[in-house]
Coordinates of C-alpha atoms in Angstrom, one line a residue:
M1 CA 148.6 144.0 72.1
L2 CA 147.4 143.4 75.6
G3 CA 144.4 145.7 75.1
L4 CA 143.5 143.9 71.9
N5 CA 143.6 140.5 73.5
L6 CA 141.4 141.8 76.4
K7 CA 138.8 143.1 73.9
K8 CA 138.7 139.7 72.2
I9 CA 138.2 137.9 75.6
I10 CA 135.4 140.3 76.6
F11 CA 133.8 139.8 73.1
L12 CA 133.9 136.0 73.6
L13 CA 132.4 136.2 77.0
L14 CA 129.6 138.4 75.7
L15 CA 128.9 135.8 73.0
I16 CA 128.7 133.0 75.6
A17 CA 126.4 135.1 77.8
A18 CA 124.2 135.9 74.8
S19 CA 123.8 132.2 74.0
Y20 CA 122.2 131.7 77.5
S21 CA 120.0 134.8 77.5
S22 CA 116.6 135.4 75.9
F23 CA 116.3 136.9 72.5
A24 CA 116.2 140.7 72.3
S25 CA 112.6 140.8 71.3
D26 CA 110.2 143.6 72.3
I27 CA 107.4 142.7 74.7
Y28 CA 104.5 145.1 75.5
I29 CA 101.5 144.9 77.9
Y30 CA 98.1 146.5 78.1
E31 CA 95.4 146.2 80.8
D32 CA 91.9 145.5 79.5
K33 CA 89.9 146.6 82.5
N34 CA 86.5 146.0 80.9
R35 CA 87.6 142.6 79.4
T36 CA 85.9 143.5 76.1
L37 CA 88.8 144.2 73.6
S38 CA 89.0 142.3 70.3
P39 CA 92.3 141.3 68.7
E40 CA 91.7 144.0 66.0
K41 CA 91.2 146.7 68.6
V42 CA 94.3 145.5 70.5
K43 CA 96.4 145.9 67.3
E44 CA 95.0 149.4 66.8
L45 CA 95.9 150.4 70.4
F46 CA 99.4 149.0 70.0
I47 CA 99.9 151.0 66.8
A48 CA 98.6 154.0 68.6
G49 CA 101.3 153.6 71.3
E50 CA 98.9 152.7 74.2
F51 CA 101.0 149.6 75.3
K52 CA 103.7 149.7 77.9
P53 CA 107.0 147.9 77.4
L54 CA 108.1 145.1 79.6
P55 CA 111.9 145.4 79.3
Q56 CA 112.6 142.7 81.9
G57 CA 109.6 140.5 81.0
D58 CA 108.4 140.6 84.6
F59 CA 104.9 141.8 85.6
N60 CA 103.1 141.5 88.9
A61 CA 99.5 142.7 88.9
G62 CA 98.6 141.2 92.2
F63 CA 94.9 140.6 92.6
T64 CA 93.1 141.8 89.5
K65 CA 89.7 142.0 87.8
S66 CA 91.1 142.8 84.4
N67 CA 92.4 140.9 81.3
F68 CA 95.8 141.7 80.0
W69 CA 97.1 141.7 76.4
L70 CA 100.7 141.1 75.4
V71 CA 102.2 142.1 72.1
I72 CA 105.5 140.4 71.0
K73 CA 107.7 141.7 68.3
P74 CA 110.1 138.9 67.6
S75 CA 113.7 139.5 66.7
G76 CA 115.0 138.9 63.2
S77 CA 116.9 135.8 64.1
A78 CA 116.2 132.8 62.0
T79 CA 116.5 130.5 65.0
E80 CA 113.3 128.8 66.2
Q81 CA 112.0 130.7 69.2
N82 CA 109.5 130.0 72.0
L83 CA 107.3 132.5 73.9
V84 CA 107.4 131.3 77.5
V85 CA 104.8 132.6 79.9
G86 CA 106.2 131.6 83.3
N87 CA 102.9 131.0 85.2
A88 CA 101.5 127.5 85.5
H89 CA 98.0 128.8 86.4
I90 CA 96.3 131.1 83.9
N91 CA 92.6 130.4 83.3
R92 CA 92.4 131.4 79.6
M93 CA 95.0 132.3 77.0
E94 CA 94.5 133.2 73.3
F95 CA 97.5 133.4 71.0
Y96 CA 97.1 135.3 67.7
E97 CA 99.5 135.9 64.8
A98 CA 99.0 139.3 63.2
N99 CA 100.4 139.9 59.8
Q100 CA 100.0 143.1 57.7
G101 CA 96.2 142.8 57.3
D102 CA 95.3 139.4 58.8
I103 CA 94.9 138.3 62.5
Q104 CA 94.7 134.5 63.0
L105 CA 93.9 132.7 66.2
K106 CA 96.5 129.9 66.5
Y107 CA 96.2 128.6 70.0
Q108 CA 93.5 128.7 72.8
T109 CA 94.5 127.1 76.1
G110 CA 94.6 127.6 79.8
D111 CA 93.4 125.9 83.0
Y112 CA 89.8 126.0 81.7
Y113 CA 90.8 123.6 78.8
P114 CA 92.3 120.1 78.8
F115 CA 96.0 120.0 79.1
N116 CA 96.5 118.6 75.6
Q117 CA 95.4 121.9 74.1
R118 CA 98.7 123.4 75.1
P119 CA 100.9 123.8 72.0
V120 CA 104.0 122.5 73.9
R121 CA 103.6 119.9 76.7
N122 CA 105.0 121.9 79.6
R123 CA 103.7 123.0 82.9
F124 CA 104.2 126.6 81.7
F125 CA 102.5 128.1 78.7
V126 CA 104.9 127.9 75.8
F127 CA 104.1 129.0 72.2
P128 CA 106.3 128.4 69.2
I129 CA 107.2 131.7 67.3
E130 CA 108.2 132.0 63.7
P131 CA 110.4 135.1 63.3
K132 CA 108.6 136.7 60.3
L133 CA 109.2 140.1 58.9
N134 CA 106.4 142.6 59.8
S135 CA 104.6 140.1 62.0
I136 CA 103.6 140.5 65.6
Y137 CA 101.9 138.2 68.1
L138 CA 99.0 139.0 70.4
V139 CA 98.4 137.1 73.6
M140 CA 95.3 137.6 75.7
V141 CA 95.8 136.6 79.4
D142 CA 92.6 136.1 81.4
K143 CA 93.0 135.5 85.2
H144 CA 90.5 138.0 86.5
N145 CA 89.4 137.8 90.1
E146 CA 92.7 136.2 91.0
S147 CA 96.3 137.1 91.6
L148 CA 98.4 137.4 88.5
Q149 CA 102.2 137.3 88.1
L150 CA 103.9 136.9 84.8
R151 CA 107.4 136.3 83.5
V152 CA 107.4 136.6 79.7
E153 CA 110.5 135.5 77.8
I154 CA 111.4 134.5 74.2
L155 CA 113.9 131.7 74.3
S156 CA 115.6 129.5 71.7
D157 CA 114.8 125.7 71.8
E158 CA 118.2 125.1 73.4
H159 CA 117.8 127.8 76.0
F160 CA 114.3 126.8 76.8
F161 CA 115.3 123.2 77.3
Q162 CA 118.1 124.2 79.6
R163 CA 115.8 126.5 81.6
T164 CA 113.1 123.9 82.1
S165 CA 115.7 121.3 83.0
N166 CA 117.1 123.5 85.8
E167 CA 113.6 124.2 87.1
S168 CA 112.7 120.5 86.9
L169 CA 115.9 119.6 88.7
I170 CA 115.0 122.0 91.6
T171 CA 111.5 120.6 91.9
G172 CA 112.8 117.1 91.5
I173 CA 115.2 117.5 94.4
L174 CA 112.5 119.0 96.6
S175 CA 110.0 116.3 95.6
G176 CA 112.7 113.6 96.2
I177 CA 113.4 114.8 99.6
T178 CA 109.7 114.9 100.3
V179 CA 109.4 111.2 99.2
L180 CA 112.2 110.2 101.4
L181 CA 110.5 111.9 104.4
I182 CA 107.3 110.1 103.6
L183 CA 109.1 106.8 103.4
F184 CA 110.7 107.5 106.7
G185 CA 107.3 108.3 108.2
C186 CA 105.9 105.0 106.8
F187 CA 108.8 103.1 108.4
L188 CA 108.1 104.7 111.8
F189 CA 104.4 104.1 111.5
I190 CA 104.8 100.5 110.6
T191 CA 107.4 100.0 113.4
V192 CA 105.6 101.9 116.2
K193 CA 101.9 101.8 114.9
E194 CA 101.2 105.2 116.4
K195 CA 98.8 107.7 114.9
L196 CA 101.4 110.5 115.2
Y197 CA 103.4 109.1 112.3
L198 CA 100.2 108.6 110.2
Y199 CA 99.4 112.3 110.7
Y200 CA 103.0 113.1 109.7
I201 CA 102.7 111.1 106.5
L202 CA 99.3 112.7 105.6
Y203 CA 100.7 116.2 106.3
I204 CA 103.8 115.6 104.1
L205 CA 101.7 113.9 101.4
S206 CA 99.1 116.7 101.3
G207 CA 101.9 119.2 101.1
T208 CA 103.5 117.2 98.3
L209 CA 100.3 117.2 96.4
W210 CA 100.0 120.9 96.9
I211 CA 103.5 121.4 95.6
L212 CA 102.6 119.4 92.5
A213 CA 99.5 121.4 91.9
D214 CA 101.1 124.7 92.6
K215 CA 104.0 124.1 90.2
G216 CA 101.7 122.8 87.4
Y217 CA 103.0 119.2 87.5
G218 CA 99.7 117.9 89.0
Y219 CA 97.7 119.2 85.9
Q220 CA 100.4 117.9 83.6
F221 CA 100.7 114.4 84.9
L222 CA 98.0 113.6 87.5
W223 CA 94.7 115.2 86.2
P224 CA 95.4 116.5 82.6
D225 CA 91.8 115.7 81.5
S226 CA 90.1 117.4 84.5
P227 CA 90.3 121.2 83.9
E228 CA 87.5 121.8 86.4
F229 CA 89.9 120.4 89.1
A230 CA 93.0 122.3 87.9
S231 CA 92.0 125.5 89.7
L232 CA 90.6 123.7 92.8
A233 CA 93.5 121.5 93.5
R234 CA 95.7 124.1 95.1
P235 CA 93.2 125.5 97.7
I236 CA 91.9 122.0 98.5
F237 CA 95.3 120.5 99.1
N238 CA 96.3 123.6 101.0
C239 CA 93.3 123.2 103.4
I240 CA 94.0 119.5 103.9
A241 CA 97.7 120.3 104.6
M242 CA 96.7 122.9 107.3
I243 CA 94.3 120.4 109.0
M244 CA 97.0 117.7 109.0
L245 CA 99.6 120.2 110.3
L246 CA 97.3 121.1 113.3
E247 CA 96.5 117.4 114.0
F248 CA 100.1 116.4 113.8
M249 CA 101.2 119.3 116.1
Q250 CA 98.7 118.4 118.8
V251 CA 99.8 114.8 118.9
F252 CA 103.5 115.6 118.5
I253 CA 103.6 117.9 121.5
G254 CA 100.9 116.1 123.5
Q255 CA 98.3 118.9 123.6
T256 CA 95.1 117.7 125.2
K257 CA 91.6 119.2 125.9
T258 CA 92.9 120.8 129.0
S259 CA 94.9 123.4 127.0
I260 CA 93.2 126.8 126.5
F261 CA 94.2 126.7 122.8
Y262 CA 92.5 123.3 122.1
T263 CA 89.1 124.9 121.4
P264 CA 90.4 127.7 119.1
I265 CA 92.4 125.1 117.1
L266 CA 89.3 123.0 116.8
I267 CA 87.3 125.9 115.5
V268 CA 90.0 126.8 112.9
K269 CA 90.1 123.2 111.8
L270 CA 86.3 123.2 111.3
I271 CA 86.5 126.4 109.3
I272 CA 89.3 125.0 107.1
G273 CA 87.3 121.8 106.5
L274 CA 84.2 123.7 105.6
T275 CA 86.1 126.0 103.2
S276 CA 87.6 122.9 101.5
F277 CA 84.1 121.3 101.3
A278 CA 82.7 124.6 99.9
F279 CA 85.3 124.4 97.1
L280 CA 84.1 120.9 96.2
I281 CA 80.4 121.5 96.2
Y282 CA 80.4 125.1 94.9
P283 CA 83.4 125.6 92.7
E284 CA 81.8 128.5 90.9
G285 CA 82.1 130.5 94.2
L286 CA 85.9 130.2 93.9
Y287 CA 85.7 132.3 90.7
Q288 CA 82.9 134.7 91.7
Y289 CA 84.3 135.4 95.2
S290 CA 87.9 134.7 94.6
F291 CA 89.2 137.8 96.4
F292 CA 87.2 136.7 99.5
F293 CA 88.5 133.1 99.4
L294 CA 92.1 134.3 98.7
G295 CA 91.9 136.5 101.8
L296 CA 90.2 133.7 103.8
L297 CA 93.0 131.3 102.9
I298 CA 95.6 133.9 103.9
F299 CA 93.8 134.5 107.2
L300 CA 93.5 130.8 107.9
G301 CA 97.1 130.2 107.1
I302 CA 98.3 133.0 109.4
S303 CA 95.8 131.9 112.1
T304 CA 97.1 128.3 111.9
Q305 CA 100.7 129.4 112.3
V306 CA 99.8 131.7 115.2
L307 CA 97.8 129.0 117.1
I308 CA 100.7 126.6 116.6
A309 CA 103.2 129.1 117.8
I310 CA 101.3 130.0 121.0
S311 CA 100.6 126.3 121.6
L312 CA 104.3 125.6 121.4
V313 CA 105.1 128.4 123.8
E314 CA 102.7 126.8 126.3
K315 CA 104.4 123.5 126.0
I316 CA 107.9 125.0 126.1
R317 CA 107.0 126.5 129.5
Q318 CA 106.3 122.9 130.6
N319 CA 109.8 121.8 129.5
N320 CA 108.5 119.9 126.5
I321 CA 111.5 119.0 124.3
Q322 CA 109.3 118.1 121.3
A323 CA 107.8 121.7 121.3
W324 CA 111.3 123.1 120.7
Y325 CA 111.7 121.0 117.6
Y326 CA 108.3 122.1 116.3
L327 CA 108.9 125.8 117.2
I328 CA 112.1 125.9 115.2
S329 CA 110.6 124.1 112.2
I330 CA 107.4 126.2 112.1
F331 CA 109.4 129.4 112.3
M332 CA 111.1 128.5 109.0
L333 CA 107.7 127.7 107.4
I334 CA 106.2 131.0 108.6
V335 CA 109.0 133.0 107.1
F336 CA 109.0 131.4 103.7
S337 CA 105.2 131.1 103.5
I338 CA 104.5 134.8 104.4
T339 CA 107.1 135.9 101.8
E340 CA 105.5 133.9 99.0
L341 CA 102.0 134.9 100.0
L342 CA 102.9 138.6 100.0
I343 CA 104.5 138.2 96.6
H344 CA 101.3 136.6 95.2
A345 CA 99.1 139.2 96.8
G346 CA 101.0 141.9 95.0
N347 CA 102.1 143.7 98.2
S348 CA 105.8 143.1 98.0
G349 CA 108.6 145.1 96.5
P350 CA 110.9 143.7 93.9
Q351 CA 110.2 140.0 93.1
I352 CA 112.5 137.4 94.5
N353 CA 112.3 134.8 91.8
Y354 CA 113.3 131.8 93.9
L355 CA 111.0 132.7 96.8
S356 CA 108.1 133.4 94.5
N357 CA 108.5 130.0 92.9
Y358 CA 109.7 127.8 95.7
G359 CA 109.1 129.8 98.9
I360 CA 106.5 127.6 100.6
Q361 CA 107.9 124.4 99.2
T362 CA 111.4 125.3 100.7
G363 CA 109.8 126.2 104.0
L364 CA 107.8 123.0 104.0
I365 CA 110.9 120.9 103.3
I366 CA 113.0 122.6 106.0
E367 CA 110.1 122.2 108.4
A368 CA 109.7 118.5 107.6
I369 CA 113.4 117.9 108.0
I370 CA 113.5 119.5 111.4
L371 CA 110.4 117.6 112.4
T372 CA 112.0 114.4 111.2
F373 CA 114.8 115.0 113.7
G374 CA 112.1 115.5 116.3
L375 CA 110.4 112.3 115.3
A376 CA 113.7 110.5 115.4
H377 CA 114.4 111.8 118.9
R378 CA 110.9 110.8 120.0
F379 CA 111.4 107.4 118.4
N380 CA 114.7 106.9 120.2
T381 CA 113.1 107.9 123.4
Y382 CA 110.3 105.4 122.8
K383 CA 112.8 102.7 121.9
N384 CA 115.0 103.3 125.0
E385 CA 111.9 103.3 127.2
R386 CA 110.7 100.1 125.6
E387 CA 114.2 98.5 126.0
H388 CA 114.2 99.6 129.7
L389 CA 110.8 98.1 130.2
L390 CA 111.8 94.8 128.6
L391 CA 114.9 94.7 130.8
E392 CA 112.8 95.4 133.8
V393 CA 110.4 92.6 132.7
N394 CA 113.3 90.2 132.2
R395 CA 114.7 91.1 135.5
K396 CA 111.4 90.4 137.3
Q397 CA 111.1 87.2 135.3
N398 CA 114.5 86.1 136.4
E399 CA 113.8 87.0 140.0
M400 CA 110.6 85.0 139.8
T401 CA 112.4 82.1 138.2
E402 CA 115.1 82.2 140.9
R403 CA 112.4 82.2 143.6
I404 CA 110.8 79.2 141.9
I405 CA 114.1 77.4 141.8
E406 CA 114.8 78.3 145.4
T407 CA 111.4 76.9 146.3
Q408 CA 112.2 73.7 144.3
E409 CA 115.5 73.4 146.1
M410 CA 113.7 73.8 149.5
E411 CA 111.2 71.1 148.4
R412 CA 113.9 68.8 147.2
K413 CA 115.8 69.3 150.5
K414 CA 112.6 68.5 152.5
I415 CA 112.1 65.4 150.4
A416 CA 115.7 64.4 150.7
D417 CA 115.6 64.9 154.5
Q418 CA 112.4 62.7 154.7
L419 CA 113.9 60.0 152.5
H420 CA 117.2 60.0 154.5
D421 CA 115.7 60.4 157.9
D422 CA 112.5 58.5 157.7
I423 CA 112.5 55.9 154.9
G424 CA 116.3 55.4 155.1
S425 CA 116.2 54.8 158.9
L426 CA 113.2 52.4 158.6
L427 CA 114.9 50.4 155.9
S428 CA 118.0 50.2 158.0
V429 CA 115.9 48.8 160.9
V430 CA 114.3 46.3 158.7
S431 CA 117.7 45.3 157.4
L432 CA 119.0 44.8 160.9
Q433 CA 116.0 42.7 161.9
L434 CA 116.4 40.5 158.9
S435 CA 120.1 40.1 159.7
S436 CA 119.2 39.0 163.2
L437 CA 116.6 36.6 161.9
L438 CA 119.2 35.1 159.5
E439 CA 121.5 34.5 162.4
N440 CA 118.9 32.6 164.4
N441 CA 117.1 30.7 161.6
R442 CA 118.5 27.3 160.6
K443 CA 116.3 26.2 157.7
S444 CA 118.2 26.5 154.5
D445 CA 115.3 27.7 152.3
S446 CA 114.4 30.4 154.7
M447 CA 118.0 31.3 155.0
I448 CA 118.3 31.9 151.3
K449 CA 115.1 33.9 151.0
L450 CA 115.9 36.0 154.0
K451 CA 119.4 36.6 152.6
K452 CA 117.9 37.8 149.3
A453 CA 115.5 40.0 151.1
G454 CA 118.3 41.5 153.0
E455 CA 120.2 42.2 149.8
V456 CA 117.1 43.9 148.3
L457 CA 116.6 46.0 151.3
E458 CA 120.2 47.0 151.2
T459 CA 119.8 48.0 147.6
V460 CA 116.7 50.0 148.4
S461 CA 118.6 51.8 151.2
E462 CA 121.4 52.7 148.8
T463 CA 119.0 53.9 146.2
V464 CA 117.1 56.1 148.6
R465 CA 120.4 57.5 149.8
S466 CA 121.5 58.2 146.2
I467 CA 118.2 59.9 145.4
S468 CA 118.5 62.0 148.6
H469 CA 122.0 63.1 147.6
T470 CA 120.8 63.9 144.0
L471 CA 117.9 66.0 145.2
N472 CA 120.1 67.9 147.7
P473 CA 123.8 67.2 147.5
L474 CA 124.6 67.2 151.2
A475 CA 128.3 66.9 150.5
I476 CA 128.3 70.5 149.0
E477 CA 126.8 71.9 152.2
K478 CA 129.3 70.0 154.3
Y479 CA 132.6 70.2 152.3
G480 CA 132.0 72.7 149.5
F481 CA 131.5 72.2 145.7
K482 CA 135.1 71.3 144.9
N483 CA 135.5 68.6 147.6
A484 CA 132.0 67.2 146.7
I485 CA 133.1 66.8 143.1
I486 CA 136.3 65.1 144.1
D487 CA 134.5 62.8 146.4
L488 CA 132.1 61.9 143.6
F489 CA 134.9 61.0 141.2
T490 CA 136.8 59.1 144.0
N491 CA 133.7 56.9 144.6
I492 CA 133.3 56.2 140.9
N493 CA 137.0 55.1 140.6
L494 CA 136.6 52.8 143.6
A495 CA 133.9 50.8 141.7
D496 CA 136.6 49.9 139.1
R497 CA 134.2 50.2 136.1
I498 CA 135.9 53.2 134.6
D499 CA 139.0 55.3 135.2
V500 CA 138.0 58.9 135.8
E501 CA 140.8 61.5 135.5
Y502 CA 139.8 64.9 136.7
I503 CA 141.2 68.5 136.8
I504 CA 139.4 71.0 139.0
I505 CA 140.7 74.6 139.0
G506 CA 139.2 77.5 141.1
F507 CA 136.0 77.3 143.2
E508 CA 137.7 78.8 146.2
G509 CA 135.7 82.0 146.5
N510 CA 132.2 83.4 146.3
I511 CA 131.0 80.8 143.7
N512 CA 130.0 78.6 146.6
D513 CA 127.5 81.3 147.6
E514 CA 125.5 80.7 144.3
K515 CA 123.6 77.8 145.7
N516 CA 121.4 77.2 142.7
L517 CA 124.3 77.3 140.3
I518 CA 126.6 75.0 142.2
N519 CA 123.8 72.5 142.9
D520 CA 123.0 72.3 139.2
L521 CA 126.6 72.1 138.2
Y522 CA 127.0 69.1 140.5
R523 CA 123.9 67.5 138.9
I524 CA 125.2 68.3 135.4
I525 CA 128.6 66.7 136.0
K526 CA 127.0 63.7 137.7
E527 CA 124.6 63.1 134.8
L528 CA 127.4 63.5 132.2
V529 CA 129.6 60.9 134.1
N530 CA 126.6 58.5 134.4
N531 CA 126.0 58.8 130.6
V532 CA 129.6 57.9 130.0
I533 CA 129.4 54.9 132.3
K534 CA 126.1 53.6 130.9
H535 CA 126.3 54.3 127.2
S536 CA 129.9 54.9 126.0
E537 CA 131.6 51.6 127.0
A538 CA 134.6 53.7 127.7
S539 CA 137.5 52.7 129.9
H540 CA 138.9 56.2 130.5
C541 CA 137.3 59.5 131.0
L542 CA 138.9 63.0 131.5
I543 CA 136.9 65.7 133.2
Q544 CA 138.0 69.3 133.5
V545 CA 136.0 71.8 135.6
I546 CA 137.5 75.3 135.6
E547 CA 136.3 78.5 137.1
H548 CA 137.3 81.6 135.0
E549 CA 136.7 85.2 135.9
D550 CA 133.6 85.5 133.7
C551 CA 132.5 81.9 133.2
I552 CA 132.7 78.2 134.2
S553 CA 133.9 75.7 131.7
I554 CA 133.3 71.9 131.8
M555 CA 135.0 69.5 129.4
V556 CA 134.2 65.7 129.4
E557 CA 136.3 63.5 127.1
D558 CA 136.1 59.7 126.9
N559 CA 137.5 56.9 124.7
G560 CA 134.2 55.1 124.2
L561 CA 132.1 54.4 121.1
G562 CA 131.7 58.1 120.2
I563 CA 128.6 59.5 118.3
R564 CA 126.5 56.6 116.9
D565 CA 123.1 58.3 116.8
D566 CA 123.4 62.0 116.8
N567 CA 119.6 62.6 117.4
K568 CA 119.5 60.2 120.3
L569 CA 122.6 61.8 121.8
K570 CA 121.4 65.4 121.6
N571 CA 117.7 64.7 122.3
G572 CA 117.8 62.1 125.0
I573 CA 116.0 62.9 128.3
G574 CA 119.2 63.2 130.3
I575 CA 120.8 65.5 127.8
E576 CA 117.6 67.5 127.6
N577 CA 117.7 68.0 131.3
I578 CA 121.3 69.1 131.1
R579 CA 120.5 71.5 128.3
A580 CA 117.6 73.0 130.2
K581 CA 119.8 73.7 133.2
I582 CA 122.5 75.2 130.9
N583 CA 120.0 77.4 129.0
Y584 CA 118.7 78.8 132.3
F585 CA 122.1 80.0 133.2
E586 CA 122.5 81.4 129.6
G587 CA 125.3 78.9 128.8
H588 CA 125.9 76.6 125.8
I589 CA 126.9 73.0 125.2
E590 CA 128.8 71.5 122.2
F591 CA 129.2 67.8 121.1
S592 CA 132.0 66.6 118.9
G593 CA 133.3 63.2 117.9
M594 CA 137.0 62.3 118.4
P595 CA 139.1 61.1 115.4
D596 CA 140.0 57.8 117.1
G597 CA 136.6 57.3 118.7
G598 CA 135.2 58.7 121.8
L599 CA 133.2 61.8 122.5
L600 CA 134.1 65.4 123.5
I601 CA 131.6 67.6 125.3
N602 CA 132.3 71.3 126.0
I603 CA 130.1 73.4 128.3
E604 CA 130.4 77.1 129.1
I605 CA 128.3 78.9 131.7
P606 CA 128.7 82.7 132.2
L607 CA 129.0 84.0 135.7
K608 CA 126.8 87.0 136.8
S609 CA 128.7 90.1 137.6
N610 CA 127.9 92.2 140.6

């Protein structure tokens, strides 16, 4: 019983496997070295047994000057079938249906014809087959003077759709990664505006176009009505990609004319450019001397990789980190590129299907990803250097600003000293003289005028003294910041115009060494109190000045009229002066009205750390 069940399971697995495999049709091949055979002669040779079977459907002729004929004997299945020739670049193909006595040309297609002549819209050559009794199909394949690889299969519609979907998925993933890399390069170029990232974009873009051309998607979607360009697209985009690769490498690792490899690289770039130009102006030469051009492209490709490798070694000896990124990336591209080139040249052993189809593309993607890490490293280095430079510029600007403020303070002190010592003393003398005159003069009118003059001079003297103290708060130098503020509030309370309640915490340590800061703090507090006295009509004012570990906070609260005109409050000259001082010390100020009237002002100024 167990053996019977095992046989059933194996049978079911074989059925499932058969549903995903190609039909068991017979495929045969014959080489037409003179390229002169007719379909009738081909049929005779097939009947005579001159054809060789292709049991696996794989054929690698390498570089050839011959045409090849395929004969397909379809299976007896009634399911619709498709002959799939897995090569996107065949110059000419003729598809014949041969019955008992009749040979009919059904399709003529290839890269020499517009894409819409293909019977099935696919990057490969796909021909519908009707499984008829005693019918065979003849296919002429012409790719002389070029490298030829074939994978011939007969697939059902379902299997063909599944196969092409998988291949499209792989190409889509590779192309999607490439698009992301191009977008990343565009972001870097827009951000930094350096030609390195432009070369990177052009290199990846030309490589992408080469991928599309090589896989047949370019002819299918981009230039379907330009058969003359179908065969030129791959070598032209290959040449452009090599030039961009060299340009990008030189800028990426910082290679200059002083390098001994600069001139050889320049020569190789010129040869590649001339080769690409020759393809454009003399496309017939690509077909007549295709073996020469194929060898030239292989030589230029290897030369490009060798020059890049030795240039990187030169830079690595100079401790260039970017060269390490490039060396690792180029190693992957060299391995995959040589593998695929050898397969297409027909010099390899058994074909490796993935490498023969996606070798260079995979190497290009891996190389681009590694280079992207190198670009990101270079961008971060550039960003850090830029930030360091900006910090250095800001530091120098702050130093310059501090020197300007120190100069202002010195000038203010000089003016204050002159006002106090010169003008103040002179006004005091005048006041004394007038007082003496008043004591000796008996005329009533003169007495009144002289008395008024004395009052004016006394006012001038007080004003000059006030200006002097504002320009240079002498009390801070004599008694310290905290005592100077207390003295200011005490004098205000003595005037009986407003009751000032104050709380002062801290200011016992090194804060007094920050001369510019404490002088401006004194001026800010004095200006705030003056605003309360002049504009708020308040009877009480609470002021808190607190020194924290990392900042100084000032709070001014009154019971006055509050906010009547917000624009006037925040944009007045006095407030603007206060705001300018606070902004210089990177602080901030907030205004808020009280529910029962009055105004609350909060100020916070950070303290500089050592």
